[in-house]
GROMACS .gro file of C-alpha atoms in nm:
model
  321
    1UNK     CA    1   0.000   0.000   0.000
    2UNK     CA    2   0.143   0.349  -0.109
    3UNK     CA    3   0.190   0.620   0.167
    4UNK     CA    4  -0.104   0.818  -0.055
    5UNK     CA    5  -0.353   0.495   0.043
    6UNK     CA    6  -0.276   0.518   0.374
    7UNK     CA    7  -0.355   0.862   0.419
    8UNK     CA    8  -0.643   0.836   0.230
    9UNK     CA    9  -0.795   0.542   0.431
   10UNK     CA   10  -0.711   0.727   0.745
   11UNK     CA   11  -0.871   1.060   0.650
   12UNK     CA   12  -1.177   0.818   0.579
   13UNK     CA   13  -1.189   0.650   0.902
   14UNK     CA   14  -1.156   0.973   1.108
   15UNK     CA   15  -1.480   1.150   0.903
   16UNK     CA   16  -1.307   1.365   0.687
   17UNK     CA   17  -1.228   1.285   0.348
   18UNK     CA   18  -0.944   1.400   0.168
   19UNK     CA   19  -1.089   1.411  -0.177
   20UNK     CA   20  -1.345   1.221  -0.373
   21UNK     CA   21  -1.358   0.980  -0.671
   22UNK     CA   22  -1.374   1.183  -1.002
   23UNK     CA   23  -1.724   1.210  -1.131
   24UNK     CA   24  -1.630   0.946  -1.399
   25UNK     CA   25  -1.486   0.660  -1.123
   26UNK     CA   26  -1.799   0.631  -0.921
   27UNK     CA   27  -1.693   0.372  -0.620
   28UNK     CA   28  -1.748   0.039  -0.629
   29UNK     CA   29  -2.099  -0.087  -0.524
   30UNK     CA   30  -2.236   0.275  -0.558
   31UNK     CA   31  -2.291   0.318  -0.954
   32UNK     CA   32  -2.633   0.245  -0.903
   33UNK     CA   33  -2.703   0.494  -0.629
   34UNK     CA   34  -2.911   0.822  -0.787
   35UNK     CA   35  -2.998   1.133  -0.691
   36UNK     CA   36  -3.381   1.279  -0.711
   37UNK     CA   37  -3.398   1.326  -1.053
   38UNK     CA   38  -3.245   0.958  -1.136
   39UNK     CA   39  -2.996   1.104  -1.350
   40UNK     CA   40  -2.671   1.175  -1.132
   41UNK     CA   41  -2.470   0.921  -0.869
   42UNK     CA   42  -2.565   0.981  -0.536
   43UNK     CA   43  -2.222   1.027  -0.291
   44UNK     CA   44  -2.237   0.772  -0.039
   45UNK     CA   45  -2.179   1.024   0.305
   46UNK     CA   46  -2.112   0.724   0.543
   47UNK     CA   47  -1.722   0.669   0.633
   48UNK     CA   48  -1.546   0.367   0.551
   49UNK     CA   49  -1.561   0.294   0.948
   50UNK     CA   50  -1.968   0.378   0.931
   51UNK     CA   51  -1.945   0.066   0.609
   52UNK     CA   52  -1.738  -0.158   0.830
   53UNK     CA   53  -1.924  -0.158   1.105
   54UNK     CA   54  -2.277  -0.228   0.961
   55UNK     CA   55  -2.081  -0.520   0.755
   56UNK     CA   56  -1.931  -0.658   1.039
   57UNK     CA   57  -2.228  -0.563   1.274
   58UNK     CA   58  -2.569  -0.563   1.065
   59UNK     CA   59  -2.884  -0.398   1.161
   60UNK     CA   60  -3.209  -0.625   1.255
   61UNK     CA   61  -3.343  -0.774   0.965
   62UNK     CA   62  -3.700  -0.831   1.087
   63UNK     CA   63  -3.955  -0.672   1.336
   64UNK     CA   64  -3.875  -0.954   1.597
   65UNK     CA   65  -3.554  -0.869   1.580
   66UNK     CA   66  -3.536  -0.512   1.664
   67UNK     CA   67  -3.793  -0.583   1.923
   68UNK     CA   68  -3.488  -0.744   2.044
   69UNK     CA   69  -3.265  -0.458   1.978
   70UNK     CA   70  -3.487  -0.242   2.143
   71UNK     CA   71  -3.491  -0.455   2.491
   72UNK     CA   72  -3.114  -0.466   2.451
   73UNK     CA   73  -3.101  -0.107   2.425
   74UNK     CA   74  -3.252  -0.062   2.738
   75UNK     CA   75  -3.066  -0.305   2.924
   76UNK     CA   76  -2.780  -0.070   2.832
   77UNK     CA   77  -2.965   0.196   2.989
   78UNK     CA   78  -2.946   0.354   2.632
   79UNK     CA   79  -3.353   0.447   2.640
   80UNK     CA   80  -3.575   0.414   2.942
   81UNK     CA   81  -3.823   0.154   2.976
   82UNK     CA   82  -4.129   0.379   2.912
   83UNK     CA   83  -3.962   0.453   2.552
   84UNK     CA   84  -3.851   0.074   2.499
   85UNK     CA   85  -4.256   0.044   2.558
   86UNK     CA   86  -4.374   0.277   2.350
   87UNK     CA   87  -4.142   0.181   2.029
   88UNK     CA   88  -4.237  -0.137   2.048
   89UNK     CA   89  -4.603  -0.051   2.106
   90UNK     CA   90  -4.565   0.166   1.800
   91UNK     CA   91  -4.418  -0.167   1.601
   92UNK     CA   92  -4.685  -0.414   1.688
   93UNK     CA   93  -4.973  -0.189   1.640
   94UNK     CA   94  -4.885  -0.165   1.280
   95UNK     CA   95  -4.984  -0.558   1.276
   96UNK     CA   96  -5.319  -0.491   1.444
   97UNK     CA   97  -5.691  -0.428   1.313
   98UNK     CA   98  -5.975  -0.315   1.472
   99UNK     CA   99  -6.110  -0.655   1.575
  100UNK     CA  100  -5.814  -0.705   1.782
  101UNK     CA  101  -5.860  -0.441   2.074
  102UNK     CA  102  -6.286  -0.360   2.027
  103UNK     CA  103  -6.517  -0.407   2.293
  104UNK     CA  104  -6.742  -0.715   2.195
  105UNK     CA  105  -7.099  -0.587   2.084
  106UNK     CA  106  -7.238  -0.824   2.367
  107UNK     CA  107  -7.000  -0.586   2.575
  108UNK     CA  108  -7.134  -0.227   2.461
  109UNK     CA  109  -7.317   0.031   2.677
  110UNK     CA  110  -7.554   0.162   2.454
  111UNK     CA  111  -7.852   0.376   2.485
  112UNK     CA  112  -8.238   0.310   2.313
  113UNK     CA  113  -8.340   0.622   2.117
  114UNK     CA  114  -8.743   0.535   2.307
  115UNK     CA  115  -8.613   0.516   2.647
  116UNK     CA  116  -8.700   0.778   2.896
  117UNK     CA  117  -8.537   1.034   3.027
  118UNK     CA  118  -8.467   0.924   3.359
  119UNK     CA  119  -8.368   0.582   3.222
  120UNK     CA  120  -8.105   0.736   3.002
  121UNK     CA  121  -7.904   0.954   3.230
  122UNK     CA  122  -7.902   0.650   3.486
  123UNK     CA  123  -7.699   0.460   3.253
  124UNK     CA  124  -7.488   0.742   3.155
  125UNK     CA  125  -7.425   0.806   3.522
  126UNK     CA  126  -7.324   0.402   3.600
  127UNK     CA  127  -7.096   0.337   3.317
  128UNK     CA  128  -6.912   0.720   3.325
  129UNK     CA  129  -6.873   0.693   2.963
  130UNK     CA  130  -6.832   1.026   2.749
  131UNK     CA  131  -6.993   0.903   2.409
  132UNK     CA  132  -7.286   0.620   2.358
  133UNK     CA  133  -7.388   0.476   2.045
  134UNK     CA  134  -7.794   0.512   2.010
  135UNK     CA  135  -8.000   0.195   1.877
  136UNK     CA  136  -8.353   0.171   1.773
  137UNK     CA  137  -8.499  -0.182   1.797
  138UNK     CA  138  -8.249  -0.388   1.812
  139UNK     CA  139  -7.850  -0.363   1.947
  140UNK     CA  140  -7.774  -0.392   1.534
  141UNK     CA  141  -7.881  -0.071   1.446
  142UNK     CA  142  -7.678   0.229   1.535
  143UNK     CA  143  -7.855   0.516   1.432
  144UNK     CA  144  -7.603   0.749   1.578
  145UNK     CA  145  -7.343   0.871   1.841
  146UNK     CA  146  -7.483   1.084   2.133
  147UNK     CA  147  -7.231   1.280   2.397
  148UNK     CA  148  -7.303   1.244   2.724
  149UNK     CA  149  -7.301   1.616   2.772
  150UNK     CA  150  -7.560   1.680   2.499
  151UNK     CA  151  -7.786   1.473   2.716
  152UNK     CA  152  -7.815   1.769   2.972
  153UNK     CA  153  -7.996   1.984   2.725
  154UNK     CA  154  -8.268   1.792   2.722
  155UNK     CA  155  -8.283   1.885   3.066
  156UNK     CA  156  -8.303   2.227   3.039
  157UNK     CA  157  -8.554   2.234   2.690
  158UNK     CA  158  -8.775   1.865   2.740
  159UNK     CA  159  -8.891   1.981   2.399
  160UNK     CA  160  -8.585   1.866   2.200
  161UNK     CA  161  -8.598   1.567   2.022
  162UNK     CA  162  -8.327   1.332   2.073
  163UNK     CA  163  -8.276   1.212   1.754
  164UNK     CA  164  -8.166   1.628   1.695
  165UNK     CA  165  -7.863   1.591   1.931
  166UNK     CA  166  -7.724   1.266   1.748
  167UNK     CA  167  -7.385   1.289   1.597
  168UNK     CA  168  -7.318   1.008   1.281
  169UNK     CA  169  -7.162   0.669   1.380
  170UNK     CA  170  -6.869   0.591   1.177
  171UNK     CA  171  -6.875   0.248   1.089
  172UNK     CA  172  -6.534   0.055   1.035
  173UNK     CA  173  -6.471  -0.328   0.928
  174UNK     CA  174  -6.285  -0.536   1.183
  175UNK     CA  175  -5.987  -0.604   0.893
  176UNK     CA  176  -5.926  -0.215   0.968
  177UNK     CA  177  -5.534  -0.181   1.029
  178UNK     CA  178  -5.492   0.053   1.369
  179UNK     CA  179  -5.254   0.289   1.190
  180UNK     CA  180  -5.521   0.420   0.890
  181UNK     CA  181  -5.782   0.417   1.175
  182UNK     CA  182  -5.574   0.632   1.419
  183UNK     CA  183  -5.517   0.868   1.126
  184UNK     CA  184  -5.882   0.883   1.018
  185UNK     CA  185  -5.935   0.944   1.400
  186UNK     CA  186  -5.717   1.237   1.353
  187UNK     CA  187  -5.802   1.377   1.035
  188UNK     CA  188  -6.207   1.314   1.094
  189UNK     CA  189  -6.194   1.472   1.472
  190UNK     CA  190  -6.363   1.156   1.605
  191UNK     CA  191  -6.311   0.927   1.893
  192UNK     CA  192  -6.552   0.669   1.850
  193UNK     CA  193  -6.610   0.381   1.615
  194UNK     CA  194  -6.822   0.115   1.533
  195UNK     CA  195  -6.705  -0.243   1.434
  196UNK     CA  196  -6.884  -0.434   1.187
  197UNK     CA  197  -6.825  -0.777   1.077
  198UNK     CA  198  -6.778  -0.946   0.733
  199UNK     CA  199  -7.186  -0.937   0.724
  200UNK     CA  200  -7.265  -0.590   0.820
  201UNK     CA  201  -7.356  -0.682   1.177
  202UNK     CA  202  -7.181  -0.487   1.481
  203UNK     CA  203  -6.889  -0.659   1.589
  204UNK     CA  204  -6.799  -0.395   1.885
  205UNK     CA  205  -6.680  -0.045   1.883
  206UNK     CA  206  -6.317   0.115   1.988
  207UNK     CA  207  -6.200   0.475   2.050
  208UNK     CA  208  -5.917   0.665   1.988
  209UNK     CA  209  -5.811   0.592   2.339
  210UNK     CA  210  -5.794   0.231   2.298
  211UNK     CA  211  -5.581   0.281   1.962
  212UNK     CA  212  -5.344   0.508   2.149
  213UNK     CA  213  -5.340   0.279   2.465
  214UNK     CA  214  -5.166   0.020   2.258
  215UNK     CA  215  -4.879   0.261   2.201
  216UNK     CA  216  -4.856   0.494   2.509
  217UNK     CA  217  -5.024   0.213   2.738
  218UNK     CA  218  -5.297   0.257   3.031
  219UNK     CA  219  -5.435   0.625   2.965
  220UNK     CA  220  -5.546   0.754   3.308
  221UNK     CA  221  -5.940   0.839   3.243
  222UNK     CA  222  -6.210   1.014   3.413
  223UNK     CA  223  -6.279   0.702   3.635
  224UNK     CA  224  -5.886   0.693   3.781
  225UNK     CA  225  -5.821   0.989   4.102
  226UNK     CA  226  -5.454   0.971   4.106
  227UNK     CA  227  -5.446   1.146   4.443
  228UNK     CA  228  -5.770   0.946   4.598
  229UNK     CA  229  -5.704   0.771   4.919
  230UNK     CA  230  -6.017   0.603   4.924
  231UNK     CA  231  -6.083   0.303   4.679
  232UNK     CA  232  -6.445   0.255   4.785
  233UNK     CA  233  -6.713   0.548   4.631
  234UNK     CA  234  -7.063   0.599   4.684
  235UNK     CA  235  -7.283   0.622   4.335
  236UNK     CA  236  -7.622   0.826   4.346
  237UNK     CA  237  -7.797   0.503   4.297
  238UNK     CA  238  -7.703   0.395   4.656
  239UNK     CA  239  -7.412   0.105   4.517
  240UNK     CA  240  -7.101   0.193   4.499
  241UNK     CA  241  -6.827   0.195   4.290
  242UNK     CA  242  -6.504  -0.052   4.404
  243UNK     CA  243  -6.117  -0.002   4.240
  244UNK     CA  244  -5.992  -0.326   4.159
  245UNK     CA  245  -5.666  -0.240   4.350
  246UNK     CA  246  -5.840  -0.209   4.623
  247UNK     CA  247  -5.719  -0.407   4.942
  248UNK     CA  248  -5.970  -0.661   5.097
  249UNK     CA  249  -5.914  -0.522   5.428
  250UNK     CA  250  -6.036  -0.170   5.319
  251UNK     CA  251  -6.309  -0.368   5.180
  252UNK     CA  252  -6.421  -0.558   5.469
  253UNK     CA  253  -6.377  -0.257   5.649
  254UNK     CA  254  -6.660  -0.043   5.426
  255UNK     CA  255  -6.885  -0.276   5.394
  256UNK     CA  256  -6.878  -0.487   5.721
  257UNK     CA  257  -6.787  -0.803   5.567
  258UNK     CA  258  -6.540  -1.061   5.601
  259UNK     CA  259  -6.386  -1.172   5.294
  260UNK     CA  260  -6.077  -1.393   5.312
  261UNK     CA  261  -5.713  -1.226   5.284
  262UNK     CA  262  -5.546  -1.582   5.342
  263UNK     CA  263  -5.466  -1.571   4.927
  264UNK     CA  264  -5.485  -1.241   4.788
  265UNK     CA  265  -5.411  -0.895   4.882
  266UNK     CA  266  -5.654  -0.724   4.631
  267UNK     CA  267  -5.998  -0.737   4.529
  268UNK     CA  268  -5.960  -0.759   4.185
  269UNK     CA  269  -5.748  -1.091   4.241
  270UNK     CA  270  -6.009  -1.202   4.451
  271UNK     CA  271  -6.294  -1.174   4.213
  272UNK     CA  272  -6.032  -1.311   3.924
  273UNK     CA  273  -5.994  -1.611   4.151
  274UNK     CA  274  -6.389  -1.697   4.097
  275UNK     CA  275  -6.407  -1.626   3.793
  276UNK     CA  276  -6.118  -1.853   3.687
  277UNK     CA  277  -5.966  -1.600   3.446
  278UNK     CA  278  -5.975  -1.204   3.442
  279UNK     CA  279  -6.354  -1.122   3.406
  280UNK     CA  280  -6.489  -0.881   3.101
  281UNK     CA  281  -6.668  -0.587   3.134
  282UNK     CA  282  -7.042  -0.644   3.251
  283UNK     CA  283  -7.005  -0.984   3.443
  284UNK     CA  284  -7.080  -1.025   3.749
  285UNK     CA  285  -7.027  -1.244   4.026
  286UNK     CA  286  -7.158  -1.279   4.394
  287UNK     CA  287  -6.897  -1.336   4.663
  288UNK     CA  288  -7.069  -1.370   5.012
  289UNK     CA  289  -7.333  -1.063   5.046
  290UNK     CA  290  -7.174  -0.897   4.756
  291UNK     CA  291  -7.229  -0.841   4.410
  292UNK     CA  292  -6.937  -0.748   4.214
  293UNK     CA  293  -6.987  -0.647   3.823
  294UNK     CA  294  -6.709  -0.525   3.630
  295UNK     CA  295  -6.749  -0.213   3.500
  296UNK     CA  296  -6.396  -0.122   3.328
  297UNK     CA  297  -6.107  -0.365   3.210
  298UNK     CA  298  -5.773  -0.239   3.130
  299UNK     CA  299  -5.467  -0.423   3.039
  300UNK     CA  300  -5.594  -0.743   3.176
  301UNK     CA  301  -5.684  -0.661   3.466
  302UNK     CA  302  -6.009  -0.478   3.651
  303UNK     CA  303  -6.022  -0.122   3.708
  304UNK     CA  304  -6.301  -0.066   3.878
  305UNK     CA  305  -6.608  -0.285   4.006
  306UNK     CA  306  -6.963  -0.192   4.097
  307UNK     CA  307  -7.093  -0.321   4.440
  308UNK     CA  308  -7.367  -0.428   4.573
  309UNK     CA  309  -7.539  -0.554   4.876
  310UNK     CA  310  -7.741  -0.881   4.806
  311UNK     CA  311  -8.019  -0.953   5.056
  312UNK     CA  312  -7.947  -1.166   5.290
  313UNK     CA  313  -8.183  -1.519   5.231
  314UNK     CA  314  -8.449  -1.585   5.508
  315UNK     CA  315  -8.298  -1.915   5.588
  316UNK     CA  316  -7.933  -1.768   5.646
  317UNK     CA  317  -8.050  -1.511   5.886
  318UNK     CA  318  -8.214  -1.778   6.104
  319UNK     CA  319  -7.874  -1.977   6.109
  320UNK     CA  320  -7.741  -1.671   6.178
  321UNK     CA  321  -7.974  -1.595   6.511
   0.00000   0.00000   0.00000
């Protein structure tokens, strides 16, 4: 090798190169590199150190793999684990359709355009939702969206019709990837969505918060009181409404009961326990006097429970006394 190579090569390695290959000598491997307009060799800007590294040292060739990469990068404490999360939230969600994080139709809280009033609000008040989608006759037809907040104004003008204060229902197939749905989401200014199957019959419905929960994870909503003490709440229909958290002691403790803590520290593990697996939204289960129904799921697990008291039967209050 001539002294002239050597400084050449060196210049290369430390990033700044001495001179370049005349127009007509493209480098080797590069002829067929072009430039916008197709018609002029693109310079290759990476060092010969950059090229010998990514020969010697590839990048990931697949999705699994730079999952991989990813956890590796954080066991080198190069990102933190809430970015690790999110990046590879990002990667899978790209894989996903609708049908893979709805809520089951069977599952919806939905409102009947011919209910009353009173009947309305008292659903709107149990579940805490924002949005509701509206059927007439039957739980497959979704004549429209209605806010929880445009409910009030029938309060204050009984004359409205509800049909009025409907917003459309966007309807979505269940084969719809998560990444065109979260931009439509974006671009449409909507938040709610309505599954249908392969016949045209609801499948379920998602939001914009359960797209974005499978990148950013659990999104803290209006049910979650991140300085509450209390896991136990009172609900204007006299039941109350139970974190799944919660401690069985503090539960004994409000309602006067007597629940084992021999295996489990938590309600929610509790009820998971009789249930045999985690329990969907809008089952229920009685454990001793109480009736526990689930009233929001997240990442596998219960959020929060409604309680209530079940009446005691004749014949146990006379073993009782």
């Amino acid at each position: 090798m001539s002294p002239a190579s050597g400084i050449l090569i060196h210049s290369e390695i430390a990033g700044t190169p001495v001179s370049e290959a005349p127009p007509s000598r493209p480098a080797r491997g590069h002829a067929g590199h072009r430039g916008p307009s197709g018609d002029a060799p693109r310079a290759d800007k990476r060092t010969l150190f950059e090229r010998l590294v990514e020969f010697v040292l590839p990048g990931p060739d697949s999705k699994d793999e730079l999952i991989e990469t990813l956890a590796e990068a954080e066991h080198r404490e190069l990102i933190e684990p809430q970015s690790r999360a999110m990046l590879e939230g990002v990667l899978r969600m790209a894989d996903m359709v609708a049908g893979d994080v709805m809520v089951a139709a069977p599952r919806m809280d939905v409102l009947d355009i011919d209910a009353p009033y009173d009947e309305l609000l008292a659903v709107v008040i149990d579940t805490g939702h924002s949005r509701f989608p509206v059927i007439e006759g039957s739980r497959d037809n979704i004549i429209g969206i209605l806010l929880a907040k445009d409910l009030l104004k029938l309060q204050r003008a009984p004359e409205l019709n509800l049909r009025t204060l409907l917003r459309p229902a966007v309807f979505v197939p269940e084969s719809k990837g998560l990444n065109e749905l979260l931009r439509d989401f974006r671009t449409n200014r909507n938040h709610l969505a309505v599954v249908i199957d392969e016949f045209g019959n609801t499948a379920g419905l998602l939001t914009i918060e359960d797209v974005l929960e499978e990148i950013v994870g659990e999104i803290e909503d209006e049910f979650d009181e991140a300085d509450a003490t209390d896991a136990v709440y009172t609900l204007a229909d006299g039941s109350h409404r139970v974190a799944g958290d919660a401690s069985i002691a503090s539960i004994n403790e409000a309602f006067g009961v007597a629940l084992s803590e021999d295996d489990f520290d938590t309600i929610g593990g509790l009820v998971a326990h009789e249930f045999g697996r985690v329990p969907r939204r809008g089952e229920s289960v009685d454990i001793g006097t109480l009736r526990f129904s689930v009233m929001l799921t997240r990442g596998g697990a219960v959020r929060w429970f409604k309680v209530r008291r079940q009446p005691v039967p004749p014949a146990a209050e006379a073993a009782e006394a």
